[in-house]
XYZ file of C-alpha atoms in Angstrom:
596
model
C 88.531 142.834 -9.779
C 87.952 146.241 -11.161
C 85.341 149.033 -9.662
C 83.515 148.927 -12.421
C 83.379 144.883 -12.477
C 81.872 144.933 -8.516
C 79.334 147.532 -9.921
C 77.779 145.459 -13.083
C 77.896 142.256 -10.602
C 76.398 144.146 -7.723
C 73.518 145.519 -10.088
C 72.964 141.835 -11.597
C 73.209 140.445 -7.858
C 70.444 142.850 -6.779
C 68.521 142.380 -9.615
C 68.295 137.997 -9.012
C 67.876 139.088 -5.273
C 64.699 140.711 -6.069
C 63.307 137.663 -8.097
C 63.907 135.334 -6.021
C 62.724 136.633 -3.028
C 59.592 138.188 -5.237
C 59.216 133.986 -6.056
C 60.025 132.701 -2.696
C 59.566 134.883 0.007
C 61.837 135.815 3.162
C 63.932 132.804 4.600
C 66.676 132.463 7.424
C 70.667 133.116 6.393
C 72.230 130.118 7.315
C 75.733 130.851 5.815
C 77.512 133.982 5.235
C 80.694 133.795 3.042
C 83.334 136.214 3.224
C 85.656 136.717 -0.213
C 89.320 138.582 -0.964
C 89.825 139.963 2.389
C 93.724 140.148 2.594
C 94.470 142.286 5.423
C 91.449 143.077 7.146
C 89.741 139.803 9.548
C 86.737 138.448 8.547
C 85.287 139.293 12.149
C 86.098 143.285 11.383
C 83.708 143.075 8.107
C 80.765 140.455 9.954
C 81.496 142.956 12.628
C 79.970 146.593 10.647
C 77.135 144.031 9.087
C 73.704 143.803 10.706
C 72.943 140.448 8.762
C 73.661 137.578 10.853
C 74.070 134.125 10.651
C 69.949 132.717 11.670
C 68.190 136.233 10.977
C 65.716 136.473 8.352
C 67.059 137.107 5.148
C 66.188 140.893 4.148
C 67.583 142.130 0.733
C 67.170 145.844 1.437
C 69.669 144.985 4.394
C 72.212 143.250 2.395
C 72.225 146.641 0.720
C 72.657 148.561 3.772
C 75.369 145.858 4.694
C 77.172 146.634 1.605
C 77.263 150.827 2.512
C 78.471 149.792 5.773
C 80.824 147.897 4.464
C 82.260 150.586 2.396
C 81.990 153.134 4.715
C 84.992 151.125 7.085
C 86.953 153.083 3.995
C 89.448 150.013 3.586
C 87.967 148.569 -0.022
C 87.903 150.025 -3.229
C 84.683 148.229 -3.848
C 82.244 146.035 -1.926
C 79.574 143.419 -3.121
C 77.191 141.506 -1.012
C 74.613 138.697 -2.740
C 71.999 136.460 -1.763
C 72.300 132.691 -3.291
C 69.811 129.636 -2.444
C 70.767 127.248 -0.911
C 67.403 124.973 -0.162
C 63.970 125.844 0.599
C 64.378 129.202 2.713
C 67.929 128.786 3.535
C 70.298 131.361 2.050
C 73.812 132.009 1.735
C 75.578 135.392 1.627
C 78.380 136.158 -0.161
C 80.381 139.127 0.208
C 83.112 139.407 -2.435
C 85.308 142.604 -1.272
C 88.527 144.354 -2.588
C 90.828 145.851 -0.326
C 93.098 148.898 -0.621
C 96.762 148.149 -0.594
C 99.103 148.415 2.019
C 100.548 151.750 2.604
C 104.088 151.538 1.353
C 105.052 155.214 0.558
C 103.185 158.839 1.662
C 104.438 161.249 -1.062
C 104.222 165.182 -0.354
C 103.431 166.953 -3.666
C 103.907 171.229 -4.228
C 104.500 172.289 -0.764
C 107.661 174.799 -0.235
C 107.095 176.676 2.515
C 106.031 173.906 4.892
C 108.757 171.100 5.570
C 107.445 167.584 4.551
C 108.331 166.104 7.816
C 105.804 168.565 9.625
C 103.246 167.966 6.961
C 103.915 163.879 7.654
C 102.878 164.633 11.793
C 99.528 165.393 10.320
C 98.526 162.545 7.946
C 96.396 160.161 9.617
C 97.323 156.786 8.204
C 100.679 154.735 8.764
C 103.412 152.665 6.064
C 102.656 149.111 6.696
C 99.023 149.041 7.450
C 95.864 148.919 4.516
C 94.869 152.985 3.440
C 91.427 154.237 4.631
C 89.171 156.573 2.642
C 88.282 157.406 6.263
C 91.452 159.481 6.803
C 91.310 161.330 3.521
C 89.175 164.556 5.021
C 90.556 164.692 8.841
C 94.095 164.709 7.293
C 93.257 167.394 4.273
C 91.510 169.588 6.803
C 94.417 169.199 9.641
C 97.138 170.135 6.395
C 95.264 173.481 5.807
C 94.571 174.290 9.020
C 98.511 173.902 9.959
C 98.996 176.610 6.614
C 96.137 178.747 8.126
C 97.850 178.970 11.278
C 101.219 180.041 9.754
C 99.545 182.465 7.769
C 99.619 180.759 4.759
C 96.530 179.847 2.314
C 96.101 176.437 0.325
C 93.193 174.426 -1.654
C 91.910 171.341 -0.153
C 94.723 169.162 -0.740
C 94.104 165.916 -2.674
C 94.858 162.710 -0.854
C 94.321 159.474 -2.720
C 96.397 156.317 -3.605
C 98.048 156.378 -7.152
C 96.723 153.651 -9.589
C 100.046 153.019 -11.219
C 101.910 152.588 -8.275
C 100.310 150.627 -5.669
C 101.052 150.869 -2.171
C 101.455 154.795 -2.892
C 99.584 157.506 -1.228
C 99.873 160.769 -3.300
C 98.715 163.706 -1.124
C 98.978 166.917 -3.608
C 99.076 170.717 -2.131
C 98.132 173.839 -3.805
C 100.138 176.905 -2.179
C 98.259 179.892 -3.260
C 101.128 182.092 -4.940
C 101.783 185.742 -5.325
C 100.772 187.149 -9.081
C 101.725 190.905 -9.021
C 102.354 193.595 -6.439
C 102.038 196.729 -7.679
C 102.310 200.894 -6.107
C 99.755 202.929 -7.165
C 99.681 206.924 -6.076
C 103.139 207.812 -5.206
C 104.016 210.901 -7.258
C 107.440 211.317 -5.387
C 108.671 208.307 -4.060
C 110.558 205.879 -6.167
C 109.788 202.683 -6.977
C 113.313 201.006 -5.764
C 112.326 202.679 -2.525
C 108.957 200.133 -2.355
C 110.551 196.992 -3.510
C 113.470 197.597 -1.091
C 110.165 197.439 1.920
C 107.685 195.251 0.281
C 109.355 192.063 0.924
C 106.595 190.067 -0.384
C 107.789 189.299 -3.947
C 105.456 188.123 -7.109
C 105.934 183.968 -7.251
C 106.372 183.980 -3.407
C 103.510 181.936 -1.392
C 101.101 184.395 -0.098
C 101.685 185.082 3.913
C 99.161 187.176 5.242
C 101.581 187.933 8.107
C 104.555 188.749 5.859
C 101.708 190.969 3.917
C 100.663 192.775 7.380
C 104.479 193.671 7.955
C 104.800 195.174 4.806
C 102.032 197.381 5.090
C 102.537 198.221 8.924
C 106.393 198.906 7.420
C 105.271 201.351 5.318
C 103.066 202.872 7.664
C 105.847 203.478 10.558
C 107.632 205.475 7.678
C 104.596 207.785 8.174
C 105.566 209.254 4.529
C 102.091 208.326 3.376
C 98.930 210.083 4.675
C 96.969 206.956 3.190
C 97.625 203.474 2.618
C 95.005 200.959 1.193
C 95.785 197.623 0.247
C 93.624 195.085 -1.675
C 94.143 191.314 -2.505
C 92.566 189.583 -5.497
C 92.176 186.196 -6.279
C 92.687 184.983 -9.741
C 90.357 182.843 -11.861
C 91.420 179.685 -11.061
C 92.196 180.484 -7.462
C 96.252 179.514 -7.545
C 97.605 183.395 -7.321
C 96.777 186.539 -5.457
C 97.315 189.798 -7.090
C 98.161 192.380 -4.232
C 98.039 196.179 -4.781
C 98.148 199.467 -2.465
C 97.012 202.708 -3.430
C 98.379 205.113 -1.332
C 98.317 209.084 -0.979
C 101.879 210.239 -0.619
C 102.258 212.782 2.999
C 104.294 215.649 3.184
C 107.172 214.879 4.360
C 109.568 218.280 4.252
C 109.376 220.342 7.691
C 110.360 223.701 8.667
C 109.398 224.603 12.641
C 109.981 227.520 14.167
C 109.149 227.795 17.763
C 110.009 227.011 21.120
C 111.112 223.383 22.720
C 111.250 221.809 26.290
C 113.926 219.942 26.696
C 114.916 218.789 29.928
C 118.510 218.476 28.911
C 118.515 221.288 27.068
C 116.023 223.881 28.969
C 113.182 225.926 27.727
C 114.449 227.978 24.433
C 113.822 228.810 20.458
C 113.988 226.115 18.084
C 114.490 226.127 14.392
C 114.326 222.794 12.178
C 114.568 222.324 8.395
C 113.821 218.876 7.830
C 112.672 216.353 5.021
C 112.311 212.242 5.548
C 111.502 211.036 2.067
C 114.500 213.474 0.645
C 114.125 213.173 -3.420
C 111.567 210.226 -2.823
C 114.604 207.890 -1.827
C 113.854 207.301 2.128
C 116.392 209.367 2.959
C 116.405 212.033 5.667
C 117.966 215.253 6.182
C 117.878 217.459 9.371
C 119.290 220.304 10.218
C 118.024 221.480 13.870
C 119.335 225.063 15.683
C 118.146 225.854 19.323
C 118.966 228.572 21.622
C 118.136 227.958 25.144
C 116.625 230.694 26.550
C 116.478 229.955 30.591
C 119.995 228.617 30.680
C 123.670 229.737 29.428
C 125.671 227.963 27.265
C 125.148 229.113 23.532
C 123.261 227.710 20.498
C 123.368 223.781 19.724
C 123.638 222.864 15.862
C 123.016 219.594 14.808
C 123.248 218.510 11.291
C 122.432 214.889 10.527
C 121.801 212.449 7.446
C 120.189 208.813 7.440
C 119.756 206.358 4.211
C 117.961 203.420 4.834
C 118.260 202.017 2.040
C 122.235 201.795 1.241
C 122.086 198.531 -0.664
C 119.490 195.899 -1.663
C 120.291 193.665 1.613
C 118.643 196.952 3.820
C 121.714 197.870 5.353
C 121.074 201.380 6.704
C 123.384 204.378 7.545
C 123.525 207.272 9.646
C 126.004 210.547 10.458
C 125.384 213.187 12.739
C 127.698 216.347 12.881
C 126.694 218.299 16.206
C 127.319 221.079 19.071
C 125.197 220.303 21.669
C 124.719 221.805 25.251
C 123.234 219.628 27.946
C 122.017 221.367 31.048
C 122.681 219.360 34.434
C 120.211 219.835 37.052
C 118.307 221.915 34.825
C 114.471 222.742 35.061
C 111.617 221.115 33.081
C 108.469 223.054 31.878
C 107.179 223.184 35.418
C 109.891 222.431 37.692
C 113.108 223.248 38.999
C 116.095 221.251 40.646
C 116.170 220.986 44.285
C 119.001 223.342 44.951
C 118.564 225.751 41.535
C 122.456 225.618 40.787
C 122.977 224.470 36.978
C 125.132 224.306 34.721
C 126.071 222.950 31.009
C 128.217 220.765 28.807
C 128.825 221.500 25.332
C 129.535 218.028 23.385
C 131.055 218.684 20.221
C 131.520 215.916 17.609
C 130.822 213.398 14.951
C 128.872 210.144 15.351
C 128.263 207.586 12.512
C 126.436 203.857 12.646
C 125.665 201.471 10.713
C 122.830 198.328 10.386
C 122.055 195.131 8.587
C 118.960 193.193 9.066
C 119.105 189.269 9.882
C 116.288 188.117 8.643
C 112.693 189.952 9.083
C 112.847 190.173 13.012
C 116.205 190.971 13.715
C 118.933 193.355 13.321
C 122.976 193.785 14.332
C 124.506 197.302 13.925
C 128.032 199.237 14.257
C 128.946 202.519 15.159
C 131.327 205.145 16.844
C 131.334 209.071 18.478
C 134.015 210.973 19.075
C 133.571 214.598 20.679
C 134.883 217.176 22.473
C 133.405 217.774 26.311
C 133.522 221.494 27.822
C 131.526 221.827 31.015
C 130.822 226.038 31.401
C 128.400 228.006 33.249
C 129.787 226.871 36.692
C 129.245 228.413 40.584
C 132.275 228.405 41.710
C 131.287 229.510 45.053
C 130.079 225.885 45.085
C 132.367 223.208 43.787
C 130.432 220.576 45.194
C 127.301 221.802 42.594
C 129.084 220.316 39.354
C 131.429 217.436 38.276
C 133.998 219.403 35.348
C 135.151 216.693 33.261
C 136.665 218.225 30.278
C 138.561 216.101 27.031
C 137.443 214.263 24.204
C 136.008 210.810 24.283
C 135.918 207.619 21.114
C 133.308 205.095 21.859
C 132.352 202.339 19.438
C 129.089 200.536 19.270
C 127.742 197.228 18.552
C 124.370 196.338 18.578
C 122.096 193.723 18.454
C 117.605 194.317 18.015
C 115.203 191.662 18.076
C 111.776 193.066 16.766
C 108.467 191.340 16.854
C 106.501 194.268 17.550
C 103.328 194.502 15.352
C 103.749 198.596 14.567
C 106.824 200.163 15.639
C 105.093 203.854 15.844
C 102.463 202.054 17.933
C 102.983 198.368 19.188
C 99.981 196.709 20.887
C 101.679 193.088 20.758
C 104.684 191.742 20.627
C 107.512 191.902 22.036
C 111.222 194.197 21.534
C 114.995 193.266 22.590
C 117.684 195.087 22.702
C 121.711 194.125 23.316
C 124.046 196.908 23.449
C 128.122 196.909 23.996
C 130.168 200.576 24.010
C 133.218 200.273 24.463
C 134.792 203.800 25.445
C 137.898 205.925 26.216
C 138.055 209.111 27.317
C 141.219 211.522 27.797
C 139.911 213.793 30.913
C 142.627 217.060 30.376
C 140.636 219.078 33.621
C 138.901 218.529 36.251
C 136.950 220.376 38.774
C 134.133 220.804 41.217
C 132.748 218.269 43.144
C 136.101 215.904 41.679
C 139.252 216.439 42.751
C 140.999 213.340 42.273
C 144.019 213.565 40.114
C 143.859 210.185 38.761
C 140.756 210.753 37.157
C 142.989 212.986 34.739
C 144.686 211.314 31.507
C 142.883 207.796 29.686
C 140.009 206.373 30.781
C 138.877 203.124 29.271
C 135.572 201.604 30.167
C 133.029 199.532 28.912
C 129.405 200.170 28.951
C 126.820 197.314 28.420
C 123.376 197.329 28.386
C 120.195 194.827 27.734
C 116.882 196.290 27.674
C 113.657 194.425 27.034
C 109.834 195.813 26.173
C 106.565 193.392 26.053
C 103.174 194.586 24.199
C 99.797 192.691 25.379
C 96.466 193.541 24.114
C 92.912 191.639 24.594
C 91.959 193.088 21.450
C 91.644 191.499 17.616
C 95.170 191.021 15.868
C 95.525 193.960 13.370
C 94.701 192.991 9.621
C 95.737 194.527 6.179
C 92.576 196.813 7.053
C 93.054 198.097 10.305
C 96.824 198.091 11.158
C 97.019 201.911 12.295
C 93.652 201.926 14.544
C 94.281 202.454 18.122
C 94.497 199.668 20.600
C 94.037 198.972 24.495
C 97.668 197.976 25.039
C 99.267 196.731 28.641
C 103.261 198.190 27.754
C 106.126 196.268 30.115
C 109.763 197.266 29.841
C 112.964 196.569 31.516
C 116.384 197.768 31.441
C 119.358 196.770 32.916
C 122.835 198.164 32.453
C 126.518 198.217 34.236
C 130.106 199.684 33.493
C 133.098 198.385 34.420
C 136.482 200.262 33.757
C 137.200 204.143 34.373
C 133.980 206.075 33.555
C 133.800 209.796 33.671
C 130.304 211.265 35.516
C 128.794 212.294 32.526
C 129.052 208.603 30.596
C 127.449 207.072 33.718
C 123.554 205.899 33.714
C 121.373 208.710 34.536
C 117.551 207.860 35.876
C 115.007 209.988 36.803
C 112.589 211.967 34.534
C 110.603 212.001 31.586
C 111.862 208.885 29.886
C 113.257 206.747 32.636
C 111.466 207.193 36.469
C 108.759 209.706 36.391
C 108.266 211.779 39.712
C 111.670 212.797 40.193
C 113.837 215.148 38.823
C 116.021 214.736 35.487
C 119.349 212.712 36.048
C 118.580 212.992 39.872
C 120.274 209.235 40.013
C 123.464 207.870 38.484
C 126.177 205.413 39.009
C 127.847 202.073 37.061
C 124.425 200.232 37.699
C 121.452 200.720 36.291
C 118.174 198.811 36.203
C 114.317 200.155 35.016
C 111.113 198.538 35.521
C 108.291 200.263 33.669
C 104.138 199.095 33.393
C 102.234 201.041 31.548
C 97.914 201.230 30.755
C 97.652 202.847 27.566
C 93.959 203.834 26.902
C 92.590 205.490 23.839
C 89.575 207.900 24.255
C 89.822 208.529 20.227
C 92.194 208.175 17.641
C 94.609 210.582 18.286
C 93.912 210.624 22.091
C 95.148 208.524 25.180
C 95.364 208.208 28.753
C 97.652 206.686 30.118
C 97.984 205.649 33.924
C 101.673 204.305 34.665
C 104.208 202.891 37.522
C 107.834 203.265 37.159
C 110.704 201.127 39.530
C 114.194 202.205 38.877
C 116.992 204.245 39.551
C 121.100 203.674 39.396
C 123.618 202.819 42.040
C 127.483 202.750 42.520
C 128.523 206.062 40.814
C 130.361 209.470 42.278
C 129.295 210.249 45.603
C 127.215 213.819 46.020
C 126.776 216.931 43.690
C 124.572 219.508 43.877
C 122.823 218.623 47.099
C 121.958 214.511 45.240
C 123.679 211.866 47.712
C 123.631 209.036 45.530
C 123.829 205.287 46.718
C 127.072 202.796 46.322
C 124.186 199.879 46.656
C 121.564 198.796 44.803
C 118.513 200.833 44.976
C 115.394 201.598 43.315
C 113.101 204.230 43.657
C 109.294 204.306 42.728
C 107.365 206.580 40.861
C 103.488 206.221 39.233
C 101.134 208.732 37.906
C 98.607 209.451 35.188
C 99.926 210.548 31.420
C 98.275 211.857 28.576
C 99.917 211.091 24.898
C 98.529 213.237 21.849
C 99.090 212.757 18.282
C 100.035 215.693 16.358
C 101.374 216.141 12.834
C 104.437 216.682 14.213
C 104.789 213.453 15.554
C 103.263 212.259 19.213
C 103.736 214.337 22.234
C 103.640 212.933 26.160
C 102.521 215.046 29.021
C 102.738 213.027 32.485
C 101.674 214.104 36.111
C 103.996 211.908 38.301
C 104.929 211.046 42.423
C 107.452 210.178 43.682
C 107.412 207.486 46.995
C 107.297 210.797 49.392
C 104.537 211.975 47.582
C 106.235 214.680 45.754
C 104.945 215.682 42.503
C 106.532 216.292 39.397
C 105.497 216.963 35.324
C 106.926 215.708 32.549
C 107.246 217.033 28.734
C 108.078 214.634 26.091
C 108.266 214.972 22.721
C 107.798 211.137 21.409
C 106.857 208.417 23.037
C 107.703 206.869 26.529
C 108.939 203.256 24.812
């Protein structure tokens, strides 16, 4: 029996109900008849009804027995009537008509969201009668799985199919990408915005994917301004997203002085320009002098394209003649025995990387230069390690990024695998090394793993907020060994600005290394933060003493803590840390960038 054919006979039942009891007044129910139950027990329906068999007949509670009825969600349709049997004695029939059995659940329009996962969440079973009952918890348990992956959807529509019974259609509409469009660039090209927007028109719309895009073309920091905007069309299916951005400039030339604690206090001249011709491309060209310290000018010429095909494989070269200062002095501090000296690298390095996927990277790449250690004391060998020759080492690399905004994380986490194989051809030695068989090859292999966490108790950043500051708690570790014939100045180096605050630069080295970093970092405004820290580290099993630094052939770790201050400037951030050492020692540290 049709819907439509329990509705007329419901109405005409109703309609003799209220005759005859307007005729004969209230009686008992002495009977109650139960009609086209299939799958469901008659004790289930007498169950939900408050009519019973010997209580007074009431028509407005047939009626209510009927809703109740319904509302058990396993009939299409429901019909409960009075009929007379003698005197006040009544029968009531209930004639009902009972969904089918669940034979099939079909998943309509989903894509990004594998069927079986949508299947978990659907709150009926194949082989028993379909509820209405389940329609709404299931619908709202399907979006809210979307929501949660950062996807939106309508209500999906659950119902059976009339033309194929025993079929439960459950239909999902994944709201779509319409158009992205760039509005405001004057000099960078288009290519270079669909090569970083991954989020494509006819894509489902992931608010995540969206954030990554944005907070990608923030990190660039080529734009000054960035403001995005979604729409919703008519009907509700597609999202039109836009960004209207103001375009930064992005061509530098500096002329000043730079602290460097490998390179000393000096002059500095950079030409340099990281959107080159609106292609993502950068070009630096970077001359310093050191003032405080020997060794000459260092020239560095270098080249980067991001964007070398449409799969983002990126490319770098770096022509250079560098001096690094050993035991040098930072902007307020000296060595602890004042002898110095420098080695100028000379050479070429190149790399290459390919993203795997949108966390993940692996990359390639090689230096080869020439090592000349000068400005020695002769009067005391045992002040340097000479170490002169060329050196090849090849790289392979491996990144796993989840960080939120690489410029300035406040979740997420960063991983880094790193293999260099090297070999060196030592030609003279000298100093504090005297061993002939360090002369000729050495081959050696260099590994490191290094590991940085981002936890903040603050909001998740949104397409509207994804460059405002954060309270972030910053964890990193590092560990690294060698094995093979390493010369002294390939070894890890720890101590200083980057690695264990509160000692001096490179005052630890050896084969082993291994870093444990914690880190508070606390804005006071936007361009403004304090940042109270604790280093653990150092590095073990390396060449003996030089210049007055006994080093350790076992493991060993040092600690180190202090207060930091970290300042945005338009030149990019600058780090100024007060640190002690576990004597109690003082030191403070200079850096240009950021700590990790």
């Amino acid at each position: 029996m049709s819907r439509q054919n329990f509705r007329i006979t419901s109405i005409t039942s109703l309609c003799v109900l209220a005759a005859i009891s307007a005729a004969q007044g209230a009686g008992k129910i002495t009977e109650i008849v139960i009609n086209g139950n299939k799958n469901i027990n008659k004790e289930a329906i007498l169950g939900t009804m408050r009519t019973k068999i010997d209580s007074v007949y009431d028509d407005k509670q047939l009626t209510r027995d009927r809703d109740s009825i319904l509302g058990m969600g396993f009939f299409k349709a429901a019909d409960v009537r009075p009929s007379l049997i003698d005197g006040n004695n009544w029968r009531v029939i209930v004639d009902v008509a009972e969904f089918d059995l669940v034979k099939e659940i079909r998943i309509v329009g989903n894509t990004v969201v594998a069927t079986e996962d949508i299947l978990k969440l659907v709150q009926m079973e194949v082989g028993k009668v379909f509820n209405l009952k389940s329609q709404k918890p299931t619908a709202e348990a399907i979006r809210k799985f979307y929501v949660e992956k950062g996807y939106l959807v309508g209500i999906p529509q659950l119902e059976p199919l009339e033309d194929s019974p025993g079929t439960i259609s459950i239909v999902i509409q994944e709201l779509k990408v319409g158009t992205v469009t760039v509005t405001g660039n004057v000099r960078t090209r288009p290519i270079v915005f669909s090569r970083m927007i991954k989020t494509k028109p006819g894509d489902v719309y992931n608010d995540p994917k969206w954030i990554e895009d944005l907070q990608r073309l923030f990190s660039t920091q080529w734009f000054e301004k960035i403001t995005p905007t979604e729409k919703l069309s008519e009907n509700e299916s597609t999202v039109d997203l836009a960004i209207d951005i103001k375009e930064a400039r992005t061509g530098n030339i500096v002329f000043g002085a730079t602290m460097d604690p490998r390179a000393s206090f000096g002059g500095m001249l950079r030409l340099s320009e990281n959107n080159f011709r609106g292609t993502g491309q950068t070009i630096d060209i970077e001359y310093n002098q050191a003032v405080t310290t020997g060794g000459g000018p260092s020239v560095n010429l270098g080249f980067s394209n991001p964007f070398m095909d449409a799969r983002g494989t990126s490319f770098n070269v770096s022509l250079y003649s560098r001096v690094i200062n050993r035991f040098g002095s930072s902007l307020t501090n000296s060595s602890s025995t004042g002898d110095t000296y420098t080695e100028r690298r000379t050479g070429i390095s190149a790399g290459m990387g390919r993203p795997v996927g949108s966390k993940a990277s692996y990359s390639i790449g090689a230096r080869f230069e020439g090592i000349k250690t000068t400005d020695l004391n002769i009067a005391n060998p045992q002040s340097f390690v000479r170490q002169d020759g060329t050196m090849f080492m090849a790289q392979f690399g491996y990144i796993r990024n989840n960080r939120d905004l690489d410029i300035d994380p406040s979740r997420g986490d960063w991983l880094s695998l790193l293999i260099e194989p090297g070999f060196a051809n030592i030609t003279e030695i000298g100093g504090a090394l005297t061993d002939p068989n360090a002369l000729g090859p050495n081959n050696f292999v260099r590994s490191t793993v290094e590991y940085k966490s981002y936890l903040t108790s603050q909001p998740r950043r949104t397409a509207k907020d994804f460059d405002a500051s954060r309270r972030v708690l910053a964890f990193r570790a590092k560990f690294g060994t060698i094995t093979g014939k390493v010369p002294f100045y390939e070894q890890f180096f720890a101590g200083g600005s980057d690695t264990v605050r509160g000692y001096s630069d490179d005052q630890f080295w050896g084969r082993q290394t291994m870093l444990l970093t914690a880190e508070y970092r606390h804005p006071i405004q936007k361009s403004f933060n304090i940042i109270p820290f604790v280093d653990y580290g150092g590095a073990w099993g390396g060449f003996g003493t030089v210049n007055g630094l006994t080093q350790s052939d076992k493991f060993k770790l040092h600690l180190g803590f202090g207060l930091g201050f970290s300042f945005k400037t338009p030149l990019g951030p600058i780090r100024l840390d007060f640190g002690f050492n576990e004597n109690g020692k003082t030191r403070t540290h200079f850096l240009i960038g950021t700590s990790f």
